[in-house]
């Protein structure tokens, strides 16, 4: 926890001790009020001792910690219109629902900042206006405390921005105008000018072209009011800049002496985009001092405005209380019994949580059991060292990659010609042991090296923002590759780089043909959709051993989806078919690297609404590409990192809170509280590390399948949630629906239900895959 966060918490604790001063301040705001004691109950007892709920009523309360509330009250929560004042001076006036700020309201900070607009579950969410303490004003759309959607921001210095926002920063189309009248209109990314756009100066000069990191970069045209213009390639580095000036007749001499670097050194120096002020504390961080609901336990808890239990509550202990509830408490639990019996007791009592739910069927759900963090594997795969059967192949591969990536080449434009995708576009290089003019001497046997469509893959690496030096070091550095323990179902072998960033897969000749055939469509797709979920390909190569054997080994280099500082606790390979889609391993033998399948899936995943909408759109786009290219048998690979686990390894369910982003944890470090995670939202740049399918905060709701439904792909939701960080992507996209797959479909259709097998027509496969995935993923309400 940072010093700033620690100081904020200490300040909060200090304000609680100043209760008397807070009471006086509250009296001055609310006037003389009738105090309702904090221990007053919201239920009345009947003659027989049972309780009856009261209807919503208006009340004015001094709460136990010195906070004050006046407004509608129901079931020990603010519910309806109400005003809440915290001891630090923050205040909310507006609509409440079961203790959460929900609907329209106004939140004010002691420094003078205000937000007036829509709230959802404690967050600024919807349409609203924020006025900062420094005078900046934003009017527009919000999602989870962040500007997201269309909005207009007016800065106190006179600048203003009108356009699209994404997770707190300008992104998409927008116009920024400075106080002196200069303005930019075009693309933005992560709060800076990036993409295609036009800059107009008040003196009539204009620049129309491409930008990167707030300055012209790439093709562009600079125009003067007299009709003169300069067109060419722009760069802050004078060595990379080149172009031609076309002056008008009256300004020939002046324009020929003009230096394009003046745009960087003079024209843009005063045009700085304002950052604005940062919110001191988020509304969702404000704690609400309330009693328990009449439905809850007797134990007093502090809850946040959006209903989350604060840090310090022992959630594992609460679960034990739930298990013991039907047995009368501690008297029925033998503290000296065997731990295995305790687990059995827990398993039996958990059935009470789910067995009484009405799921539209008389058949009961199977009994559930606590989930555990699987056994971890320090390093996946076997290191290929000297003496390994594939040691020479690895050396050949590394020599070839170093040659391909290090070979000089002109700067490639993203607009490639059709000839770059021609199947005949190949480059052969001979590697004799003694070396040549172009290749170094080496200790391996002589081999030939082939690059398929080298310009395309070089441009793909540029498009995916892969640094050539880092790429070469990862694959060709001093660290050896690691071979995974067993080949895949296709017979291909997989290798991992030591830093886990890249995966290398051997390929069949048929798969190479499929990739070359669809390469142009693939390139256009990944260029058009930055958040595509399909596998990222970085290079396609072949090693041919010379001599009598003439063996050829083709391989593809891909990005490793699970390269992360987070430990991946669960992995699922999901297709939407059921035949053979389970792992024959008991729970005790499942490791962190075990790939589970459709019938092993025991979760549904809840994504925040904007992420879920983007997820659905992208899955549709990706499946349309694969269907168009006659591809089938692909799957969605999903990795889960569970946020909370006990010291003994049991996963700890959350209390229904919304997901929040957090930094990776080091082993043994204290976990971030929900308040700490909210604090991270104060810095919108932290969200730039989240992409669709990478580092995504979400909630996983546990499911169970009915005993009488063996082929039930998606189980029944139980209401038991876990905070997770998700990784997912579409893999195995090179299986053509060829004659062998058609025969497989015909043969298996005789024995099994045709809808349950993997080998089906690409159109049917795409439809079934999407139907299944959209049941597994849903919007978090």
XYZ file of C-alpha atoms in Angstrom:
781
model
C 0.000 0.000 0.000
C 1.387 3.395 -0.963
C 2.136 6.166 1.544
C -0.693 8.184 0.031
C -3.193 5.372 0.592
C -1.867 4.747 4.134
C -2.182 8.428 4.940
C -5.756 8.455 3.664
C -6.710 5.587 5.968
C -5.035 7.229 9.001
C -6.887 10.454 8.256
C -10.133 8.498 8.127
C -9.468 6.908 11.527
C -8.663 10.308 13.006
C -11.982 11.759 11.834
C -13.919 8.962 13.492
C -12.460 9.995 16.876
C -13.775 13.505 16.398
C -17.392 12.466 16.772
C -18.468 15.346 18.976
C -17.246 17.944 16.510
C -19.026 16.051 13.735
C -22.313 16.173 15.685
C -22.100 19.940 15.980
C -21.395 20.252 12.266
C -24.345 17.982 11.475
C -26.684 20.092 13.617
C -25.687 23.163 11.639
C -26.517 21.369 8.364
C -29.670 19.480 9.321
C -30.912 21.840 12.019
C -32.272 20.553 15.319
C -33.127 16.901 14.773
C -34.731 14.119 16.720
C -32.035 11.524 17.282
C -32.834 7.856 16.720
C -30.450 5.683 18.704
C -28.109 3.475 16.772
C -29.303 0.336 18.543
C -32.938 0.937 17.587
C -34.455 -2.086 15.834
C -36.418 -1.919 12.602
C -38.625 -4.868 13.527
C -41.397 -5.299 16.066
C -41.984 -8.452 18.082
C -45.405 -10.096 18.075
C -46.887 -11.761 21.110
C -45.511 -15.127 20.029
C -41.961 -13.728 19.803
C -41.760 -13.662 16.007
C -40.756 -10.502 14.180
C -42.636 -8.533 11.553
C -40.966 -6.219 9.058
C -41.907 -2.557 9.173
C -42.776 -0.596 6.070
C -40.269 2.007 4.803
C -40.304 5.094 6.998
C -38.572 8.460 7.303
C -35.913 8.771 9.980
C -33.017 10.921 11.124
C -30.093 9.044 12.650
C -26.734 9.614 14.248
C -24.875 6.434 13.334
C -22.378 4.681 15.660
C -19.253 6.244 14.126
C -20.601 9.810 14.012
C -22.017 9.749 10.452
C -25.484 11.265 9.973
C -28.389 10.201 7.804
C -31.843 11.631 7.194
C -34.345 10.145 4.759
C -36.195 6.960 3.891
C -35.165 3.836 5.824
C -36.073 0.181 5.389
C -34.731 -3.093 6.802
C -31.777 -1.315 8.456
C -30.659 0.339 5.214
C -31.214 3.705 3.517
C -33.874 3.025 0.894
C -35.489 5.791 -1.153
C -34.638 9.503 -1.000
C -32.050 10.384 1.641
C -29.083 12.497 2.691
C -25.917 11.015 4.204
C -23.065 13.011 5.761
C -19.718 11.415 6.560
C -17.488 12.723 9.331
C -14.858 13.896 6.837
C -17.349 16.250 5.165
C -18.340 14.154 2.121
C -22.091 14.162 1.512
C -24.537 12.329 -0.743
C -28.087 13.501 -1.416
C -30.287 11.399 -3.662
C -31.753 7.955 -4.255
C -30.820 4.803 -2.326
C -31.655 1.146 -2.780
C -30.904 -1.325 0.033
C -27.994 0.745 1.328
C -26.510 1.475 -2.101
C -26.463 4.788 -3.934
C -28.658 3.864 -6.891
C -30.396 6.270 -9.255
C -30.001 10.037 -9.416
C -28.091 11.904 -6.748
C -25.473 14.471 -5.851
C -22.145 13.662 -4.186
C -19.978 16.466 -2.806
C -16.423 16.425 -1.508
C -15.122 18.637 1.336
C -12.693 20.314 -1.085
C -15.600 21.715 -3.113
C -15.793 19.128 -5.932
C -19.255 17.791 -6.834
C -20.816 15.088 -8.992
C -24.460 15.298 -9.958
C -26.014 12.564 -12.036
C -26.686 8.836 -12.094
C -25.304 6.218 -9.694
C -25.245 2.442 -9.861
C -24.228 0.220 -6.935
C -22.220 3.017 -5.334
C -20.427 4.022 -8.525
C -20.789 7.134 -10.648
C -22.385 5.289 -13.574
C -24.600 6.763 -16.291
C -24.998 10.408 -17.295
C -23.533 12.937 -14.891
C -21.628 16.173 -14.361
C -18.441 16.391 -12.322
C -17.075 19.763 -11.247
C -13.580 19.570 -9.822
C -12.229 21.590 -6.938
C -10.015 23.459 -9.425
C -12.976 24.439 -11.618
C -12.702 21.775 -14.365
C -16.115 20.467 -15.486
C -17.016 17.227 -17.255
C -20.512 16.514 -18.585
C -21.165 13.130 -20.136
C -21.198 9.379 -19.682
C -19.630 7.428 -16.812
C -18.978 3.748 -16.116
C -17.711 2.563 -12.700
C -16.427 6.006 -11.596
C -14.623 6.606 -14.907
C -15.493 8.795 -17.887
C -16.556 6.318 -20.558
C -18.518 7.221 -23.682
C -19.251 10.670 -25.073
C -18.493 13.674 -22.885
C -17.455 17.319 -22.864
C -14.750 18.554 -20.516
C -14.115 22.252 -19.928
C -10.791 23.072 -18.265
C -10.317 25.992 -15.903
C -7.579 27.454 -18.143
C -10.044 27.839 -21.049
C -9.280 24.638 -23.007
C -12.086 22.163 -23.766
C -12.517 18.684 -25.220
C -15.633 17.271 -26.893
C -15.525 13.624 -27.903
C -15.219 10.001 -26.822
C -13.696 8.713 -23.590
C -12.638 5.245 -22.566
C -11.964 4.259 -18.945
C -11.193 7.810 -17.864
C -9.071 8.925 -20.838
C -9.748 10.430 -24.249
C -9.968 7.620 -26.803
C -11.664 7.574 -30.196
C -12.863 10.595 -32.166
C -12.693 13.962 -30.391
C -11.963 17.671 -30.699
C -9.642 19.528 -28.333
C -9.517 23.322 -28.521
C -6.946 25.436 -26.708
C -7.761 28.810 -25.153
C -5.811 30.611 -27.909
C -8.116 29.152 -30.613
C -5.851 26.380 -31.964
C -7.658 23.046 -32.178
C -7.151 19.388 -33.062
C -9.891 17.124 -34.419
C -9.326 13.419 -34.951
C -8.267 10.191 -33.226
C -7.124 9.793 -29.613
C -5.725 6.865 -27.638
C -5.056 6.603 -23.892
C -5.458 10.348 -23.436
C -3.029 11.467 -26.164
C -3.386 12.410 -29.829
C -2.796 9.228 -31.809
C -4.074 8.113 -35.204
C -5.408 10.264 -38.037
C -6.443 13.848 -37.473
C -6.163 17.524 -38.351
C -4.548 20.360 -36.399
C -5.625 23.917 -37.209
C -3.721 26.987 -36.017
C -5.340 30.404 -35.629
C -3.000 31.845 -38.286
C -4.586 29.529 -40.883
C -1.871 26.860 -41.036
C -3.096 23.249 -40.926
C -1.601 19.778 -40.602
C -3.658 16.820 -41.828
C -2.221 13.325 -41.366
C -1.107 10.714 -38.875
C -0.059 11.241 -35.245
C 1.663 9.212 -32.532
C 2.196 10.177 -28.871
C 0.861 13.672 -29.481
C 3.062 14.640 -32.459
C 2.921 14.094 -36.263
C 4.236 10.652 -37.214
C 3.823 9.040 -40.637
C 2.257 10.422 -43.781
C 0.890 13.962 -43.537
C 0.382 17.298 -45.256
C 1.130 20.779 -43.880
C -0.724 23.631 -45.606
C -0.374 27.426 -45.534
C -3.241 29.877 -46.130
C -1.715 31.007 -49.440
C -2.135 27.532 -50.940
C 1.414 26.268 -50.440
C 1.827 22.823 -48.880
C 4.436 20.302 -47.750
C 3.697 16.568 -48.045
C 5.763 13.596 -46.912
C 6.728 11.306 -44.065
C 6.862 13.032 -40.664
C 8.970 12.113 -37.648
C 10.444 13.862 -34.639
C 13.757 12.333 -35.714
C 15.031 14.497 -38.625
C 16.803 11.467 -40.139
C 13.474 9.683 -40.611
C 11.648 12.685 -42.053
C 11.406 13.267 -45.783
C 8.999 15.123 -48.019
C 8.475 17.707 -50.743
C 7.417 21.336 -50.478
C 5.087 22.804 -53.119
C 5.137 26.601 -52.653
C 2.886 29.081 -54.394
C 4.482 31.547 -56.803
C 4.439 34.469 -54.370
C 6.147 32.594 -51.528
C 8.687 30.450 -53.340
C 11.805 31.643 -51.502
C 10.260 31.607 -47.990
C 8.824 28.124 -48.333
C 12.001 26.566 -49.686
C 13.865 27.736 -46.564
C 11.130 26.419 -44.240
C 12.177 23.600 -41.883
C 9.477 20.949 -41.108
C 11.054 20.478 -37.651
C 9.575 23.883 -36.720
C 6.235 22.087 -36.294
C 7.758 20.086 -33.418
C 10.066 22.748 -31.984
C 7.860 25.858 -32.310
C 4.278 25.323 -33.483
C 3.277 22.587 -30.991
C 5.292 23.610 -27.925
C 2.421 25.556 -26.321
C -0.305 23.103 -27.335
C -0.225 20.813 -24.317
C -3.290 18.726 -23.431
C -4.443 19.428 -19.858
C -4.532 16.469 -17.499
C -7.114 17.968 -15.153
C -7.478 17.208 -11.458
C -7.834 13.760 -9.885
C -10.701 12.720 -7.633
C -9.471 12.614 -4.031
C -11.680 9.696 -2.982
C -14.282 7.757 -4.947
C -17.933 7.554 -3.854
C -17.668 3.748 -3.881
C -14.890 3.987 -1.276
C -17.075 5.748 1.258
C -18.147 3.441 4.065
C -21.714 3.351 5.309
C -22.195 2.621 9.018
C -25.390 0.528 9.206
C -26.843 -2.367 11.118
C -27.309 -5.814 9.664
C -30.350 -6.537 7.561
C -33.096 -8.452 9.343
C -32.250 -11.321 7.022
C -28.578 -11.442 7.966
C -26.495 -12.655 10.872
C -26.325 -10.990 14.290
C -22.685 -10.057 13.884
C -22.178 -6.313 13.299
C -20.307 -5.457 10.121
C -19.245 -2.208 8.500
C -20.430 -2.119 4.938
C -19.550 0.131 2.046
C -22.148 2.172 0.231
C -22.454 -0.503 -2.454
C -23.006 -3.252 0.110
C -19.525 -4.772 0.329
C -18.217 -6.108 3.634
C -15.129 -4.225 4.754
C -11.694 -5.701 5.365
C -11.235 -7.553 8.626
C -14.225 -9.884 8.348
C -13.035 -13.490 8.413
C -14.898 -14.840 5.425
C -13.746 -18.431 5.879
C -15.163 -18.346 9.429
C -18.470 -16.981 8.126
C -18.673 -19.931 5.741
C -18.156 -22.326 8.645
C -21.027 -20.675 10.488
C -23.248 -21.282 7.475
C -22.324 -24.973 7.425
C -23.029 -25.336 11.152
C -26.327 -23.471 10.982
C -28.520 -26.548 10.558
C -26.761 -28.386 13.388
C -27.264 -25.955 16.196
C -23.810 -24.387 16.302
C -20.655 -25.581 17.995
C -22.330 -28.335 20.045
C -22.656 -30.481 16.920
C -19.108 -29.937 15.656
C -16.407 -32.163 17.078
C -13.344 -29.931 17.274
C -11.196 -32.960 17.808
C -12.482 -34.903 14.833
C -10.453 -35.800 11.804
C -10.017 -32.996 9.219
C -11.424 -35.261 6.552
C -14.641 -35.614 8.571
C -14.831 -31.838 8.824
C -14.669 -31.639 5.033
C -17.414 -34.285 4.787
C -19.579 -32.290 7.180
C -18.984 -29.176 5.139
C -19.887 -30.994 1.918
C -23.130 -32.321 3.380
C -24.202 -29.004 4.832
C -23.403 -27.098 1.634
C -26.194 -29.009 -0.040
C -28.552 -26.936 2.074
C -27.320 -23.823 0.323
C -28.307 -25.065 -3.119
C -30.791 -27.865 -2.592
C -33.668 -25.592 -1.558
C -33.471 -23.390 -4.643
C -36.167 -23.701 -7.256
C -34.473 -24.471 -10.550
C -37.567 -25.439 -12.432
C -37.057 -29.152 -11.886
C -37.792 -31.611 -9.138
C -34.388 -33.255 -9.396
C -31.981 -31.949 -6.740
C -28.603 -30.410 -7.518
C -25.610 -32.507 -6.477
C -23.854 -31.569 -3.275
C -21.082 -29.050 -3.660
C -17.683 -28.951 -1.953
C -15.129 -26.229 -1.184
C -12.796 -25.350 -4.052
C -9.048 -25.321 -3.604
C -6.098 -23.717 -5.344
C -4.560 -26.489 -7.516
C -1.033 -27.739 -7.138
C 1.435 -25.355 -8.751
C 4.205 -26.331 -11.148
C 7.329 -24.179 -10.891
C 8.362 -24.393 -14.551
C 6.226 -25.929 -17.269
C 7.987 -28.229 -19.718
C 11.423 -29.862 -20.024
C 14.452 -27.685 -20.760
C 16.135 -28.659 -24.046
C 19.796 -29.030 -23.113
C 22.711 -30.785 -24.813
C 21.896 -34.458 -25.277
C 18.168 -33.834 -25.784
C 16.849 -35.423 -28.986
C 15.681 -32.015 -30.254
C 18.746 -30.027 -29.161
C 20.108 -29.575 -32.703
C 16.653 -28.634 -33.992
C 16.475 -25.907 -31.337
C 19.897 -24.563 -32.394
C 18.788 -24.515 -36.026
C 15.604 -22.701 -35.105
C 17.462 -20.068 -33.088
C 20.035 -19.502 -35.861
C 17.258 -19.068 -38.407
C 15.235 -16.649 -36.261
C 18.321 -14.539 -35.540
C 19.026 -14.375 -39.279
C 15.416 -13.538 -40.250
C 14.791 -10.846 -37.654
C 18.241 -9.274 -37.887
C 18.237 -9.064 -41.686
C 18.126 -5.387 -42.792
C 14.843 -4.348 -44.380
C 13.232 -1.045 -45.360
C 10.599 0.441 -43.065
C 7.422 -1.433 -43.895
C 4.120 0.352 -44.400
C 1.034 -1.285 -42.914
C -0.535 -1.143 -46.392
C 0.900 -4.303 -47.969
C 0.665 -5.230 -51.619
C -1.123 -8.403 -52.679
C 2.197 -9.899 -53.798
C 3.390 -10.009 -50.158
C 0.740 -12.688 -49.459
C 1.582 -14.832 -52.495
C 2.180 -18.500 -51.506
C 5.332 -18.367 -53.642
C 6.724 -15.565 -51.463
C 9.409 -17.616 -49.690
C 13.075 -17.034 -48.854
C 15.494 -19.985 -48.604
C 18.827 -19.614 -46.755
C 21.585 -22.248 -46.504
C 23.358 -22.684 -43.146
C 26.556 -24.783 -43.540
C 28.541 -25.421 -40.320
C 31.508 -23.337 -41.577
C 29.251 -20.318 -42.242
C 28.809 -18.151 -45.344
C 28.925 -14.482 -46.249
C 25.446 -14.091 -44.750
C 25.314 -16.780 -42.057
C 27.587 -17.423 -39.040
C 29.526 -20.652 -38.396
C 27.756 -23.018 -36.007
C 28.138 -26.407 -34.299
C 24.967 -27.983 -35.670
C 24.561 -30.011 -38.845
C 23.997 -28.284 -42.180
C 20.418 -27.210 -42.790
C 18.282 -24.966 -44.959
C 16.005 -22.295 -43.538
C 12.774 -21.087 -45.127
C 10.824 -17.904 -44.320
C 7.213 -17.860 -45.484
C 5.854 -14.412 -46.495
C 8.590 -12.628 -44.497
C 7.289 -9.098 -45.151
C 3.822 -9.994 -43.861
C 5.081 -11.464 -40.591
C 7.577 -8.625 -40.091
C 4.651 -6.198 -40.442
C 2.478 -8.308 -38.120
C 5.151 -8.075 -35.416
C 5.184 -4.309 -35.911
C 1.369 -4.239 -35.748
C 1.424 -6.250 -32.495
C 4.073 -3.838 -31.091
C 6.757 -6.524 -30.756
C 10.233 -5.040 -30.377
C 12.632 -6.946 -32.728
C 15.461 -6.978 -30.172
C 13.231 -8.321 -27.371
C 11.750 -10.892 -29.753
C 15.201 -12.146 -30.746
C 16.444 -12.286 -27.131
C 13.364 -14.231 -25.976
C 13.783 -16.940 -28.611
C 17.514 -16.859 -29.384
C 19.066 -15.733 -26.082
C 21.277 -17.775 -23.807
C 18.273 -19.443 -22.160
C 17.146 -22.671 -23.812
C 13.612 -23.402 -24.974
C 11.352 -25.738 -22.996
C 9.488 -28.635 -24.582
C 6.046 -29.403 -23.192
C 5.785 -32.889 -21.723
C 3.488 -34.370 -24.354
C 2.366 -33.487 -27.872
C -1.136 -32.262 -28.537
C -3.937 -34.351 -29.986
C -2.809 -33.344 -33.489
C 0.672 -34.783 -32.875
C 2.299 -31.346 -32.887
C 4.987 -30.515 -30.358
C 4.998 -27.297 -28.369
C 7.977 -25.285 -27.120
C 8.014 -22.325 -24.761
C 10.598 -19.560 -24.504
C 12.217 -19.226 -21.095
C 10.376 -15.959 -20.380
C 7.029 -17.606 -21.352
C 6.252 -14.828 -23.858
C 6.217 -16.986 -26.998
C 5.047 -20.482 -27.895
C 6.463 -22.424 -30.846
C 4.368 -25.176 -32.412
C 5.395 -27.705 -35.058
C 2.941 -27.829 -37.954
C 1.660 -30.174 -40.612
C 2.015 -29.186 -44.242
C -1.798 -28.930 -44.491
C -1.875 -26.395 -41.641
C 0.799 -24.280 -43.347
C -1.303 -24.245 -46.517
C -4.383 -23.140 -44.558
C -2.500 -20.296 -42.885
C -0.978 -19.057 -46.149
C -4.400 -19.254 -47.819
C -6.103 -17.170 -45.106
C -3.118 -14.915 -44.345
C -4.462 -11.840 -46.182
C -7.855 -12.109 -44.445
C -6.147 -12.713 -41.095
C -3.858 -9.682 -41.559
C -6.742 -7.360 -42.468
C -8.773 -8.681 -39.538
C -6.150 -8.151 -36.824
C -5.329 -4.742 -38.285
C -8.994 -3.671 -38.230
C -9.798 -5.039 -34.745
C -7.203 -4.254 -32.105
C -9.025 -6.359 -29.499
C -9.330 -9.478 -31.631
C -9.252 -12.699 -29.620
C -7.701 -14.895 -32.334
C -4.165 -16.194 -31.829
C -1.352 -13.745 -32.617
C 1.086 -15.182 -35.181
C 4.623 -13.744 -35.343
C 6.466 -15.967 -37.807
C 6.111 -19.028 -40.049
C 9.300 -20.975 -40.837
C 10.717 -24.317 -41.951
C 13.954 -26.168 -41.131
C 15.116 -28.662 -43.786
C 17.941 -31.003 -42.844
C 20.297 -31.743 -45.736
C 21.707 -35.170 -46.499
C 19.950 -38.486 -47.126
C 17.102 -37.871 -44.612
C 15.840 -34.573 -46.102
C 13.578 -34.094 -43.068
C 11.406 -30.959 -42.954
C 10.100 -29.401 -39.733
C 7.614 -26.550 -40.126
C 6.687 -24.388 -37.171
C 4.729 -21.285 -36.205
C 5.654 -18.757 -33.507
C 2.682 -17.478 -31.472
C 2.025 -15.338 -28.441
C 1.540 -17.174 -25.141
C -1.872 -16.182 -23.788
C -0.921 -17.015 -20.196
C 2.301 -15.013 -19.964
C 1.477 -12.979 -16.860
C 2.686 -12.060 -13.393
C -0.528 -13.603 -12.104
C -0.508 -17.304 -11.279
C -3.014 -19.119 -13.513
C -5.008 -21.397 -11.197
C -7.514 -22.896 -13.664
C -7.355 -23.460 -17.435
C -10.318 -24.366 -19.629
C -10.416 -25.302 -23.332
C -14.017 -24.654 -24.460
C -15.582 -25.673 -27.776
C -19.299 -26.111 -27.085
C -19.294 -29.865 -27.841
C -19.741 -32.636 -25.292
C -18.398 -35.867 -26.807
C -15.120 -36.665 -25.046
C -14.952 -33.152 -23.623
C -13.912 -33.986 -20.094
C -10.624 -34.641 -18.279
C -10.175 -38.061 -16.714
C -8.541 -36.759 -13.555
C -9.834 -36.605 -9.991
C -9.876 -33.204 -8.316
C -6.838 -34.096 -6.194
C -4.681 -34.670 -9.304
C -5.590 -31.460 -11.134
C -2.610 -29.122 -11.354
C -2.400 -25.476 -12.345
C -1.274 -26.549 -15.857
C -4.065 -29.106 -16.379
C -6.252 -28.184 -19.352
C -9.882 -28.780 -18.358
C -12.659 -29.104 -20.939
C -16.309 -28.292 -21.493
C -17.787 -30.916 -19.168
C -15.265 -29.963 -16.448
C -16.416 -26.329 -16.465
C -18.008 -25.382 -13.140
C -18.254 -21.591 -13.531
C -20.024 -18.913 -15.498
C -18.166 -15.626 -15.916
C -19.680 -12.208 -15.197
C -18.065 -9.291 -17.056
C -18.687 -5.598 -16.384
C -21.316 -4.369 -18.873
C -19.115 -2.414 -21.319
C -16.546 -5.223 -21.408
C -19.304 -7.792 -21.960
C -20.736 -5.843 -24.899
C -17.271 -5.539 -26.453
C -16.648 -9.247 -25.818
C -19.844 -10.238 -27.651
C -19.059 -7.994 -30.607
C -15.511 -9.329 -30.910
C -16.496 -13.009 -30.647
C -19.024 -12.419 -33.450
C -16.374 -10.725 -35.636
C -13.760 -13.419 -35.007
C -16.192 -16.261 -35.669
C -17.325 -14.586 -38.899
C -13.691 -14.555 -40.072
C -13.197 -18.248 -39.223
C -16.509 -19.244 -40.768
C -15.637 -17.316 -43.936
C -12.272 -19.140 -44.131
C -13.942 -22.560 -43.595
C -12.202 -23.100 -40.236
C -13.585 -25.331 -37.479
C -12.450 -27.160 -34.327
C -11.165 -23.951 -32.702
C -11.744 -23.279 -29.012
C -11.734 -20.538 -26.411
C -8.826 -20.999 -24.022
C -9.636 -19.464 -20.604
C -7.260 -18.916 -17.685
C -8.373 -17.874 -14.194
C -6.427 -16.288 -11.361
C -8.433 -16.404 -8.125
C -8.008 -13.303 -5.989
C -8.719 -14.735 -2.536
C -7.536 -17.965 -0.935
C -7.009 -19.018 2.652
C -3.630 -20.074 4.060
C -4.699 -23.718 3.713
C -5.439 -23.286 0.001
C -9.251 -23.027 0.041
C -10.709 -20.485 -2.375
C -12.666 -17.785 -0.533
C -15.945 -16.695 -2.159
C -16.591 -12.976 -2.510
C -19.617 -11.234 -1.009
C -21.231 -10.259 -4.308
C -19.114 -7.194 -4.976
C -18.382 -5.775 -8.414
C -14.981 -6.589 -9.906
C -12.038 -4.283 -9.417
C -8.586 -4.169 -10.932
C -5.534 -4.754 -8.791
C -1.830 -5.099 -9.249
C -0.228 -8.565 -9.268
C 0.708 -9.794 -5.806
C 4.085 -11.083 -4.763
C 4.091 -14.270 -2.729
C 3.526 -13.581 0.940
C 2.470 -9.973 0.375
C -0.768 -8.766 1.995
C -3.779 -8.761 -0.312
C -5.270 -5.476 -1.436
C -8.557 -4.632 0.195
C -11.540 -3.588 -1.891
C -10.890 0.007 -0.830
C -7.334 -0.297 -2.133
C -8.636 -1.635 -5.423
C -11.046 1.293 -5.687
C -8.113 3.616 -5.007
C -6.398 2.229 -8.105
C -9.340 3.506 -10.133
C -8.261 7.025 -9.198
C -5.379 6.537 -11.638
C -7.014 5.815 -15.034
C -3.642 4.849 -16.532
C -3.850 1.586 -14.541
C -6.725 0.544 -16.805
C -4.481 0.694 -19.865
C -2.966 -2.616 -18.714
C -6.383 -4.237 -19.144
C -7.364 -5.406 -22.615
C -10.112 -7.666 -23.821
C -8.948 -11.110 -22.710
C -5.873 -9.877 -20.805
C -5.729 -8.932 -17.079
C -9.527 -8.624 -17.021
C -11.222 -8.297 -13.611
C -14.405 -10.354 -13.445
C -16.540 -12.517 -11.197
C -16.781 -16.284 -11.592
C -20.067 -17.742 -10.346
C -19.869 -21.366 -9.395
C -22.223 -23.823 -11.102
C -23.244 -27.429 -10.490
C -24.736 -29.941 -12.926
C -27.744 -32.078 -12.210
C -27.195 -35.750 -11.529
C -29.863 -36.692 -14.082
C -28.363 -34.682 -16.951
C -25.044 -36.159 -18.035
C -24.533 -33.943 -21.107
C -25.478 -30.652 -19.432
C -22.811 -28.280 -20.738
C -23.531 -25.304 -18.483
C -24.471 -26.073 -14.881
C -26.974 -24.326 -12.626
C -25.703 -21.082 -11.009
C -25.353 -21.355 -7.215
C -24.889 -17.699 -6.244
C -21.360 -18.445 -4.970
C -19.010 -15.866 -6.526
C -15.229 -15.610 -6.746
C -13.198 -12.544 -7.697
C -10.927 -13.500 -10.602
C -8.507 -12.043 -13.121
C -9.254 -13.566 -16.549
C -7.216 -14.362 -19.631
C -8.862 -15.781 -22.750
C -8.398 -16.104 -26.511
C -9.441 -18.186 -29.521
C -6.832 -20.833 -30.402
C -6.350 -23.697 -32.901
C -7.627 -21.673 -35.871
C -5.851 -23.641 -38.628
C -8.106 -26.714 -38.936
C -9.759 -26.699 -42.352
C -13.032 -28.581 -42.856
C -11.311 -30.971 -45.261
C -12.215 -34.449 -46.431
C -10.819 -36.105 -43.280
C -13.049 -33.960 -41.049
C -16.068 -34.645 -43.264
C -15.447 -38.380 -42.955
C -14.997 -38.041 -39.187
C -18.324 -36.219 -38.997
C -20.096 -38.916 -41.035
C -18.608 -41.769 -38.999
C -19.281 -40.304 -35.551
C -22.795 -39.166 -36.506
C -23.768 -42.817 -36.863
C -22.699 -43.604 -33.276
C -23.411 -40.342 -31.431
C -25.626 -37.301 -31.436
C -24.288 -35.141 -34.346
C -24.638 -31.981 -32.231
C -22.282 -33.368 -29.566
C -19.241 -33.982 -31.778
C -16.530 -31.456 -32.646
C -16.237 -32.191 -36.366
C -19.128 -30.292 -37.928
C -19.564 -27.855 -40.796
C -17.847 -24.474 -40.095
C -21.148 -22.584 -40.192
C -22.768 -24.964 -37.720
C -19.574 -25.000 -35.622
C -19.518 -21.195 -35.421
C -23.175 -21.010 -34.396
C -22.798 -23.722 -31.738
C -19.556 -22.198 -30.418
C -21.111 -18.738 -30.031
C -24.292 -20.080 -28.421
C -22.205 -21.915 -25.844
C -19.761 -19.073 -25.134
C -22.587 -16.566 -24.650
C -24.058 -18.875 -22.005
C -20.726 -19.178 -20.203
C -20.092 -15.398 -20.284
C -22.738 -12.904 -19.210
C -23.144 -9.317 -18.061
C -22.536 -8.645 -14.377
C -25.727 -7.101 -12.992
